[in-house]
Amino acid sequence: MSPEIVGALGILALIILFLMKIPVGVSLILVGLAGTSLIRGWDVAFFQLGRTPFDTASSYSLSVIPLFILMGMLLSYTGMGKDLYRAVDSWIGHLRGGLAMATIGTAAIFSAISGSLNATTATVSKITLPEMEKYNYKPSLSTACVAAGGTLGILIPPSVILILYGIQTREPIGELLIAGIIPGIIQVVIFMIIVAILVRKDPSLAPAKVEQSTVREKFHTLKSVWPFLALFVISIGGIYLGIFTPTEAAGVGAIGAMFFSFISKRLNWNRLKLSFNESVKLTAYIFLILIGATIFSQFLTISRLPVVLTQMVGNLELNSSVVLIVILFALFLLGCFIEGLSLIVLTIPIIYPVIIELGFNGVWFGIIMVMAINIGSLTPPLGISIFVIKGVANHIPIQTIFKGAVPMIVGMIICIFLLIIFPQLVTILPSLMQ
């Protein structure tokens, strides 16, 4: 059996293991170990198994992950998200559909600290859904806004998935994080426009809110937003200006989050312990995936499958845009069945060489790829964001949540096409860093 066939069978086996709900890291290690042994023998396979975990876990560049995770966890468990929602609500909540727009705005700002789809969705849904129910918002609209807002968690920096993409492809992590800012803002604007169109077409979706905050109250609420903005400006702004490396920025962000939590008198021992516990668990989960992804990538490299596929695509003489659309459509379909983090580590070793061979920018494609995978978090049967919301709002039928998310999915597709037509929207900020 040729190495290329072993590589193809390895990918098929990995997809089956994912669908069987075998842990991602374990699946990657098993397939990588078995595939390497078939091509090079058990001695080489076990040598890589012994060396790779230490080499991966001891990498300095990976220290950015636990630090950014800790920053998000500290602010999540101190309850600052509620103050953030009140602040955004005071400014736009009086508009028809204003609470829904405030939900999207809150998710966008919280994403700038969290970096996680699940954390953003869970936190925002707990804060905003009861408030929208209080004002008789239709569940289809309220849950759609929470689900859409949650997807911003892996686009707006600091994004854990973009960091993983950078580690796997060796694209500059700082540039990847900065590249997500403008697409994130565009997506927020598109989501808000969709809300405005929906409530204009059907006013019963979002009854007008009678109360309106005074100018003094609006500015008073801004004091609850400044810790989020300060941390974003210090950490992400520091990366952009070249003051910090991504790891240094993550460290400053984590210490800053702890400082703001202490001075706001919201961080007690139990919350601090819970933040550290959750950070350690999530970091261990991600590191296991990274170790597995390294072993799996080594297996694909010796199988020569990525090289063969790249040569095949080059020989087809197809328009590069056509190949890109096909790849994105495949990512969307796979995203309906496989969780985003798993899909990144599965497809990057195969897709990335093809994208570079076609002449596309690696940083630009990272943003496009994450957005395409993001759509799968809102579609059945996987729909991670939808099931997170269902866990918080158990009384809302799952069909209602999925149906409500359809306009937001259309908005995400529109955003992807905008970034394909105008790639400068992604690349302009990273280019100014150089």
CSV table of N, CA and C in Angstrom, one decimal, residues 154-157 159 162 165 171-186 232 236 239-240 361-368 371 419 422-433:
chain,number,residue,atom,x,y,z
A,154,ILE,N,-14.6,33.8,18.0
A,154,ILE,CA,-13.4,33.2,17.4
A,154,ILE,C,-12.9,34.0,16.2
A,155,LEU,N,-13.4,35.2,16.1
A,155,LEU,CA,-13.0,36.1,15.0
A,155,LEU,C,-12.3,37.4,15.6
A,156,ILE,N,-12.9,38.0,16.5
A,156,ILE,CA,-12.4,39.2,17.1
A,156,ILE,C,-11.2,38.8,18.1
A,157,PRO,N,-10.1,39.4,18.0
A,157,PRO,CA,-9.0,39.0,18.9
A,157,PRO,C,-9.3,39.3,20.3
A,159,SER,N,-8.4,35.5,19.5
A,159,SER,CA,-9.1,34.3,19.1
A,159,SER,C,-8.2,33.0,19.3
A,162,LEU,N,-7.6,31.2,15.9
A,162,LEU,CA,-6.7,31.9,15.1
A,162,LEU,C,-5.2,31.7,15.6
A,165,TYR,N,-4.3,28.3,14.4
A,165,TYR,CA,-4.1,28.4,12.9
A,165,TYR,C,-2.6,28.9,12.7
A,171,GLU,N,2.1,31.1,10.3
A,171,GLU,CA,1.8,32.5,10.0
A,171,GLU,C,2.0,33.3,11.3
A,172,PRO,N,2.4,34.6,11.2
A,172,PRO,CA,2.6,35.4,12.4
A,172,PRO,C,1.3,35.5,13.2
A,173,ILE,N,1.3,35.1,14.4
A,173,ILE,CA,0.1,35.2,15.3
A,173,ILE,C,-0.4,36.6,15.5
A,174,GLY,N,0.6,37.5,15.7
A,174,GLY,CA,0.2,38.9,15.9
A,174,GLY,C,-0.6,39.5,14.7
A,175,GLU,N,-0.1,39.2,13.5
A,175,GLU,CA,-0.9,39.6,12.3
A,175,GLU,C,-2.2,39.0,12.2
A,176,LEU,N,-2.3,37.7,12.5
A,176,LEU,CA,-3.6,37.0,12.5
A,176,LEU,C,-4.6,37.6,13.4
A,177,LEU,N,-4.2,37.9,14.6
A,177,LEU,CA,-5.1,38.5,15.6
A,177,LEU,C,-5.6,39.9,15.2
A,178,ILE,N,-4.6,40.7,14.7
A,178,ILE,CA,-5.0,42.1,14.2
A,178,ILE,C,-5.9,42.0,13.0
A,179,ALA,N,-5.7,41.0,12.1
A,179,ALA,CA,-6.4,40.8,10.9
A,179,ALA,C,-7.9,40.6,11.2
A,180,GLY,N,-8.3,40.1,12.3
A,180,GLY,CA,-9.7,39.8,12.6
A,180,GLY,C,-10.5,41.0,13.1
A,181,ILE,N,-9.9,42.1,13.3
A,181,ILE,CA,-10.6,43.3,13.8
A,181,ILE,C,-11.6,43.8,12.8
A,182,ILE,N,-11.2,44.2,11.6
A,182,ILE,CA,-12.1,44.8,10.7
A,182,ILE,C,-13.2,43.8,10.2
A,183,PRO,N,-12.9,42.5,9.9
A,183,PRO,CA,-13.9,41.6,9.6
A,183,PRO,C,-14.9,41.4,10.8
A,184,GLY,N,-14.4,41.4,12.0
A,184,GLY,CA,-15.3,41.3,13.1
A,184,GLY,C,-16.3,42.5,13.2
A,185,ILE,N,-15.8,43.7,13.0
A,185,ILE,CA,-16.6,44.9,13.0
A,185,ILE,C,-17.6,44.8,11.9
A,186,ILE,N,-17.2,44.4,10.7
A,186,ILE,CA,-18.1,44.3,9.5
A,186,ILE,C,-19.2,43.3,9.9
A,232,PHE,N,-8.3,45.6,26.0
A,232,PHE,CA,-8.2,45.3,24.5
A,232,PHE,C,-7.1,46.3,23.9
A,236,ILE,N,-4.0,44.0,22.7
A,236,ILE,CA,-4.1,44.0,21.2
A,236,ILE,C,-3.4,45.2,20.6
A,239,ILE,N,0.3,44.7,20.6
A,239,ILE,CA,0.8,43.8,19.5
A,239,ILE,C,0.9,44.6,18.2
A,240,TYR,N,-0.1,45.4,18.0
A,240,TYR,CA,-0.2,46.2,16.7
A,240,TYR,C,0.9,47.2,16.6
A,361,ASN,N,-3.0,34.9,0.2
A,361,ASN,CA,-2.3,35.3,1.4
A,361,ASN,C,-2.7,34.4,2.6
A,362,GLY,N,-1.7,33.9,3.3
A,362,GLY,CA,-2.0,32.9,4.4
A,362,GLY,C,-2.8,33.5,5.6
A,363,VAL,N,-2.5,34.8,5.9
A,363,VAL,CA,-3.2,35.4,7.0
A,363,VAL,C,-4.7,35.7,6.6
A,364,TRP,N,-4.9,36.2,5.3
A,364,TRP,CA,-6.2,36.4,4.8
A,364,TRP,C,-7.0,35.1,4.8
A,365,PHE,N,-6.4,34.0,4.3
A,365,PHE,CA,-7.2,32.8,4.3
A,365,PHE,C,-7.5,32.3,5.7
A,366,GLY,N,-6.7,32.6,6.7
A,366,GLY,CA,-7.0,32.2,8.1
A,366,GLY,C,-8.3,32.8,8.5
A,367,ILE,N,-8.5,34.1,8.2
A,367,ILE,CA,-9.8,34.7,8.6
A,367,ILE,C,-10.9,34.1,7.9
A,368,ILE,N,-10.8,33.9,6.5
A,368,ILE,CA,-11.9,33.4,5.7
A,368,ILE,C,-12.2,32.0,6.2
A,371,MET,N,-14.2,32.0,9.4
A,371,MET,CA,-15.6,32.4,9.2
A,371,MET,C,-16.4,31.3,8.6
A,419,LEU,N,-15.2,39.8,1.9
A,419,LEU,CA,-13.8,39.7,2.2
A,419,LEU,C,-13.0,39.0,1.1
A,422,PHE,N,-13.0,42.0,-1.5
A,422,PHE,CA,-12.1,43.1,-1.0
A,422,PHE,C,-11.1,42.5,0.0
A,423,PRO,N,-10.1,41.8,-0.4
A,423,PRO,CA,-9.2,41.2,0.6
A,423,PRO,C,-8.4,42.2,1.5
A,424,GLN,N,-8.4,43.4,1.0
A,424,GLN,CA,-7.7,44.5,1.7
A,424,GLN,C,-8.3,44.8,3.1
A,425,LEU,N,-9.6,44.4,3.2
A,425,LEU,CA,-10.3,44.6,4.5
A,425,LEU,C,-9.7,43.7,5.6
A,426,VAL,N,-9.0,42.6,5.2
A,426,VAL,CA,-8.3,41.8,6.1
A,426,VAL,C,-6.9,42.1,6.2
A,427,THR,N,-6.3,42.5,5.1
A,427,THR,CA,-4.8,42.6,5.1
A,427,THR,C,-4.3,44.0,5.4
A,428,ILE,N,-5.2,45.0,5.4
A,428,ILE,CA,-4.7,46.4,5.6
A,428,ILE,C,-4.0,46.6,7.0
A,429,LEU,N,-4.7,46.2,8.0
A,429,LEU,CA,-4.1,46.4,9.4
A,429,LEU,C,-2.8,45.6,9.6
A,430,PRO,N,-2.7,44.3,9.2
A,430,PRO,CA,-1.4,43.6,9.3
A,430,PRO,C,-0.3,44.2,8.5
A,431,SER,N,-0.7,44.8,7.3
A,431,SER,CA,0.4,45.4,6.5
A,431,SER,C,0.9,46.7,7.1
A,432,LEU,N,0.1,47.3,7.9
A,432,LEU,CA,0.6,48.6,8.6
A,432,LEU,C,1.5,48.3,9.7
A,433,MET,N,1.5,47.0,10.2
A,433,MET,CA,2.3,46.6,11.3
A,433,MET,C,3.8,46.5,10.9
